[in-house]
Coordinates of C-alpha atoms in Angstrom, one line a residue:
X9 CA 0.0 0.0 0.0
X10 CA 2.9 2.5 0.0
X11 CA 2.1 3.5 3.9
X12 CA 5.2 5.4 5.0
X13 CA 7.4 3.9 8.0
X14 CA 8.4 6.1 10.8
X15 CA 11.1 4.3 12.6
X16 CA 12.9 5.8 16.2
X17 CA 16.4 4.6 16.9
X18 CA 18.0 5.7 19.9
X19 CA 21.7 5.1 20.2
X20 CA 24.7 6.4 22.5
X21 CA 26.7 8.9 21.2
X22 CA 30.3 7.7 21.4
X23 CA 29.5 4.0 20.0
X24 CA 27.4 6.2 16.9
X25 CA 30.5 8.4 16.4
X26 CA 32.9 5.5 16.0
X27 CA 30.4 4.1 13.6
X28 CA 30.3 0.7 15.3
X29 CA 34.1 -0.2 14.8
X30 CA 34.6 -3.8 14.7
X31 CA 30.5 -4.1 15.1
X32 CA 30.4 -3.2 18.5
X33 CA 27.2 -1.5 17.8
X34 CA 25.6 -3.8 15.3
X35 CA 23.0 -0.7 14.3
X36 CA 25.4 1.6 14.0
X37 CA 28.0 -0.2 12.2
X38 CA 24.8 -1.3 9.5
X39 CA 23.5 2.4 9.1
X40 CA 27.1 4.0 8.4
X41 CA 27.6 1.5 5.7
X42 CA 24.2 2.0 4.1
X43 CA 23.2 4.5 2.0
X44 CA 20.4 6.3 4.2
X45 CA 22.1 8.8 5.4
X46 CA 22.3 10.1 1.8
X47 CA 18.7 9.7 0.9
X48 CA 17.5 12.5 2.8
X49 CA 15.0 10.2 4.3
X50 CA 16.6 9.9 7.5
X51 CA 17.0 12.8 10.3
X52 CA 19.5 12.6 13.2
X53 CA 19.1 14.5 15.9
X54 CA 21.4 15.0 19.2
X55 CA 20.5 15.0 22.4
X56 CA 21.8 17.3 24.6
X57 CA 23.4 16.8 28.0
X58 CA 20.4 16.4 30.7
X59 CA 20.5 19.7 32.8
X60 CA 21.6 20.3 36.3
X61 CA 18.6 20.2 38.2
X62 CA 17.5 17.0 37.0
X63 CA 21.2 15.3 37.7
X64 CA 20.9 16.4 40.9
X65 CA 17.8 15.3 41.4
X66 CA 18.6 12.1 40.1
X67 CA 21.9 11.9 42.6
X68 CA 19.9 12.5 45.7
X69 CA 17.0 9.0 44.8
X70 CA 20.4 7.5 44.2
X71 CA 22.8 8.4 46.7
X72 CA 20.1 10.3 49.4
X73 CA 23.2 11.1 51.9
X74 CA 25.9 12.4 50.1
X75 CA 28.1 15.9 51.4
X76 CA 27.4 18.6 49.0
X77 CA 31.3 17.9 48.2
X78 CA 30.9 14.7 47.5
X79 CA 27.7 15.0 45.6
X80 CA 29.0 18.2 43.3
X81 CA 32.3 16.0 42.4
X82 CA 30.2 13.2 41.2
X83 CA 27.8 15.0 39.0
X84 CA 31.1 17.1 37.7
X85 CA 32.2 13.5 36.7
X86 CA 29.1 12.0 34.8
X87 CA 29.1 15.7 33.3
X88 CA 25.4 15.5 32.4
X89 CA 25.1 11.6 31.2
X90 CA 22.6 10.0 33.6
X91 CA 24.0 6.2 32.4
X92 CA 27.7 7.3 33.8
X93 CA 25.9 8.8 36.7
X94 CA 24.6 5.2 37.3
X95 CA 27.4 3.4 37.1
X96 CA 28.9 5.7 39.4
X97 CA 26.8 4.9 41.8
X98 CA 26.3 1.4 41.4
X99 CA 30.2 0.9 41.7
X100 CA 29.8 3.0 44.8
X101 CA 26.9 0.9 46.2
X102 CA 28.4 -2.8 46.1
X103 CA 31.1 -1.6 48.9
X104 CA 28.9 -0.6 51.4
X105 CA 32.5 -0.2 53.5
X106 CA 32.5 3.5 51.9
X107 CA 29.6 4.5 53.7
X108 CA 29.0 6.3 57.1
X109 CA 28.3 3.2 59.2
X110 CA 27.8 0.9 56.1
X111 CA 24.5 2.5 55.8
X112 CA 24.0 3.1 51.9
X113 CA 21.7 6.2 52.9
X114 CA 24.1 7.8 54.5
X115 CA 27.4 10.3 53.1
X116 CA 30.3 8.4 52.0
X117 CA 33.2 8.5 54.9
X118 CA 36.1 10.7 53.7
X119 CA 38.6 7.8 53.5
X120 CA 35.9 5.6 51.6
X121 CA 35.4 9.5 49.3
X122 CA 39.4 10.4 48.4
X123 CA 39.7 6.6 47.5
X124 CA 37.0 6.4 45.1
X125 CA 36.7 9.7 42.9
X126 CA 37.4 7.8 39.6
X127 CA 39.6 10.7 37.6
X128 CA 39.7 10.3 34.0
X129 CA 38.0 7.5 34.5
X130 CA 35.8 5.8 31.3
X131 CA 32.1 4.3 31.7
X132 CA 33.4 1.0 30.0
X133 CA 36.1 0.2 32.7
X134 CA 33.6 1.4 35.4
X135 CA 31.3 -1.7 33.7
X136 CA 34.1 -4.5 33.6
X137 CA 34.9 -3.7 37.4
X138 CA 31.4 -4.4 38.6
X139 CA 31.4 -7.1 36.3
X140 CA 34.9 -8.5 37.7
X141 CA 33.5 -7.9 41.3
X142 CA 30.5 -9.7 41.2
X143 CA 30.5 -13.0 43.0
X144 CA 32.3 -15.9 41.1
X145 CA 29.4 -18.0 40.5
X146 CA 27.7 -15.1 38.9
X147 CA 30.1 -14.6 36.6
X148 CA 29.8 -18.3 35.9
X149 CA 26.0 -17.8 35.0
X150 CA 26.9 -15.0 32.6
X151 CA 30.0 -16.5 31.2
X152 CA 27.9 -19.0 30.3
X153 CA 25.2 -17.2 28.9
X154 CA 27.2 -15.2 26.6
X155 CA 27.8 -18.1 24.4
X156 CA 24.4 -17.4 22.8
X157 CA 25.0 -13.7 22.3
X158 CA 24.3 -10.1 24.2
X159 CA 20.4 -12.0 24.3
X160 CA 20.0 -15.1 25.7
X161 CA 17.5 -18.1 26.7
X162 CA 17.6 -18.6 30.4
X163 CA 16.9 -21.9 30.1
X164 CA 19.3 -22.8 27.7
X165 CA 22.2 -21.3 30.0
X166 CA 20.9 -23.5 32.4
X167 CA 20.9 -26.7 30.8
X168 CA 24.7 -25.9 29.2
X169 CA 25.8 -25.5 32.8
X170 CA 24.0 -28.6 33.3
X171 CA 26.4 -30.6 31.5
X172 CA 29.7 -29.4 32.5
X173 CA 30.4 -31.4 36.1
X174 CA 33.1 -28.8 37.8
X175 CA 29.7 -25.8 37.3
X176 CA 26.6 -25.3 38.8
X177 CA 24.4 -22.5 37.5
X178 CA 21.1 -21.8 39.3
X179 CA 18.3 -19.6 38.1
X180 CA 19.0 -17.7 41.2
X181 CA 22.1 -16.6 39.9
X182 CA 20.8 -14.9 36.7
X183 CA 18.0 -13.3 39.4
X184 CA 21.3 -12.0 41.3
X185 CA 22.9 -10.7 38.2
X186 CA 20.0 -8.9 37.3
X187 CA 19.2 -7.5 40.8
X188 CA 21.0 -6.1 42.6
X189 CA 23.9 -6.6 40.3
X190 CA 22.2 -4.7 37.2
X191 CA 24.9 -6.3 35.1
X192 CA 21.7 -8.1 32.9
X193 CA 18.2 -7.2 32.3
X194 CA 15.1 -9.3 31.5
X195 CA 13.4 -8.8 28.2
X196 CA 10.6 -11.4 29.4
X197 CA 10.0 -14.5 31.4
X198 CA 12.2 -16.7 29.9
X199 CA 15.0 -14.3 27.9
X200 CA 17.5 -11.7 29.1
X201 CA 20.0 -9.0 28.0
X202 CA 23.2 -7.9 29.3
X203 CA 23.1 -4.4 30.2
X204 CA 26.2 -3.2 27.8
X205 CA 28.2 -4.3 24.9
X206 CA 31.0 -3.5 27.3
X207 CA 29.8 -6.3 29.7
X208 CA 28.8 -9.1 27.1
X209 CA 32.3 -8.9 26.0
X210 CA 33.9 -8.8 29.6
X211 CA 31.6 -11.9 29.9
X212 CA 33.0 -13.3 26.9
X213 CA 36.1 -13.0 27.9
X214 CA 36.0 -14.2 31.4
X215 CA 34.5 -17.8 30.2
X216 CA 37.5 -18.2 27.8
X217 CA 40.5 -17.1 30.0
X218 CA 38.2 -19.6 32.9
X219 CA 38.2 -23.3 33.9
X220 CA 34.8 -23.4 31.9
X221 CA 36.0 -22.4 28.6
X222 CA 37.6 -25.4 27.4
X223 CA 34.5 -27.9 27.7
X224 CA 31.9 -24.9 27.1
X225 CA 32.1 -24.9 23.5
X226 CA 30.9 -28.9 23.4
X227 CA 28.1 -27.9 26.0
X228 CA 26.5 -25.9 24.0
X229 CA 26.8 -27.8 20.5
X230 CA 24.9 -31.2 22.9
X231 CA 22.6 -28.5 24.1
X232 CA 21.8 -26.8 21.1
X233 CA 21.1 -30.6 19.5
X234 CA 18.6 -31.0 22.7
X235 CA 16.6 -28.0 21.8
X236 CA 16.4 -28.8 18.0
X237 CA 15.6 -32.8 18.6

C-alpha cells in the first residue's frame, strides 16, 4: 500500500560516532555503511546533556546522603550523562564499606570519598569492574550465557551448565545478576540481556581465559542438538 514507516532509533553517542568499529554496535555499524544517510530520508538528531537540576535530582534518589562535596564531584564526573551517573553509583553501592556506618543512605566517609573519585575515568572500565567484582558464580551464569550472544534463553544457560560437572548454575544466579547486580536485564520470562556491549564482552572474555572455557564450546553444540531434537 505505500504506507510510509516512521522508525525511532535511539543510540549512545560515542559507539554512533565510532560508527560501530569492529560491530560493536551492530546498528550503528549497519546504518554507516548504508546509504540512508544520503537519501535524505533519515534525520539525526542529538541530544543534549540532561540539565543540572535534573542530575541532581537524580543523585539525591540514588545516593540520598551524600556531602554537598561529595555529591558536586560526582555530577562534575558524569558531566550531564545520567548512564555514567549510574554506574557511578552502582560501583559505589556494592562496597557498602564506603559509607557512614555501612549504611548506603548515608554520606560516604572521607577515606571511603578520596579513594574512590574515579579521575579520567571511562564508563566502560567502570562496567568490567562491577562485572569482575561480582560474585564468582555469577560470573559463571553470565559466562555462560554469553555463548548465545548479548540475548539469551535462560533456560538454555541452564541446561549448558548442566552438562559441565566442575559448574553449577542456578536460576537464582541470573536473578542476582539482574538484581541487585544490574549487570543483565530481563526482556521477558524466559529471555535476558546484558546491560552493555562492554559487559557481554567482559563476559565473553571471562569464560575463555576460565576453567569453563575449554568444555563450554561442546556444552553448548549437545545443548543446542537437545533444543532442536
Amino acid at each position: 500500500h505505500n504506507w510510509r514507516l516512521l522508525v525511532v532509533v535511539t543510540h549512545w553517542e560515542r559507539e554512533w560516532l565510532m560508527k560501530g568499529v569492529n560491530q560493536s554496535s551492530r546498528f550503528a555499524h549497519w546504518f554507516h555503511e548504508s546509504d540512508l544517510i544520503e537519501s535524505n530520508k533519515v534525520d539525526v538528531l542529538r541530544l543534549s546533556r540532561l540539565d543540572a537540576r535534573f542530575m541532581e535530582r537524580l543523585m539525591d534518589a540514588l545516593l540520598p546522603g551524600l556531602h554537598n562535596h561529595q555529591k558536586d564531584h560526582y555530577l562534575d564526573l558524569a558531566s550531564g550523562n545520567p548512564r555514567f551517573l549510574n554506574e557511578l553509583v552502582l560501583n559505589l553501592k556494592r562496597r557498602p564499606e564506603l559509607f557512614e556506618s555501612e549504611d548506603l543512605t548515608r554520606a560516604l566517609t572521607e577515606r571511603g570519598f578520596r579513594n574512590n573519585k574515579f579521575p579520567n575515568i571511562a564508563i566502560e572500565q567502570l562496567e568490567q569492574d562491577r562485572f569482575s567484582g561480582s560474585p564468582k558464580h555469577v560470573r559463571d551464569a553470565l559466562g555462560l550465557s554469553s555463548l548465545q550472544g548479548d540475548q539469551f534463553f535462560r533456560e538454555f544457560t541452564l541446561d549448558v551448565a548442566s552438562k559441565l560437572q566442575s559448574c553449577q548454575v542456578t536460576a537464582g544466579y541470573l536473578d542476582e545478576a539482574e538484581s541487585p547486580l544490574a549487570l543483565v536485564a530481563s526482556m521477558d520470562a524466559s529471555r535476558m540481556e546484558f546491560r552493555s556491549k562492554t559487559i557481554f564482552a567482559r563476559a565473553e572474555t571471562y569464560l575463555k581465559d576460565s576453567d569453563l572455557g575449554e568444555y563450554a564450546e561442546q556444552a553448548r553444540l549437545e545443548t543446542v542438538m537437545d533444543w532442536v531434537s
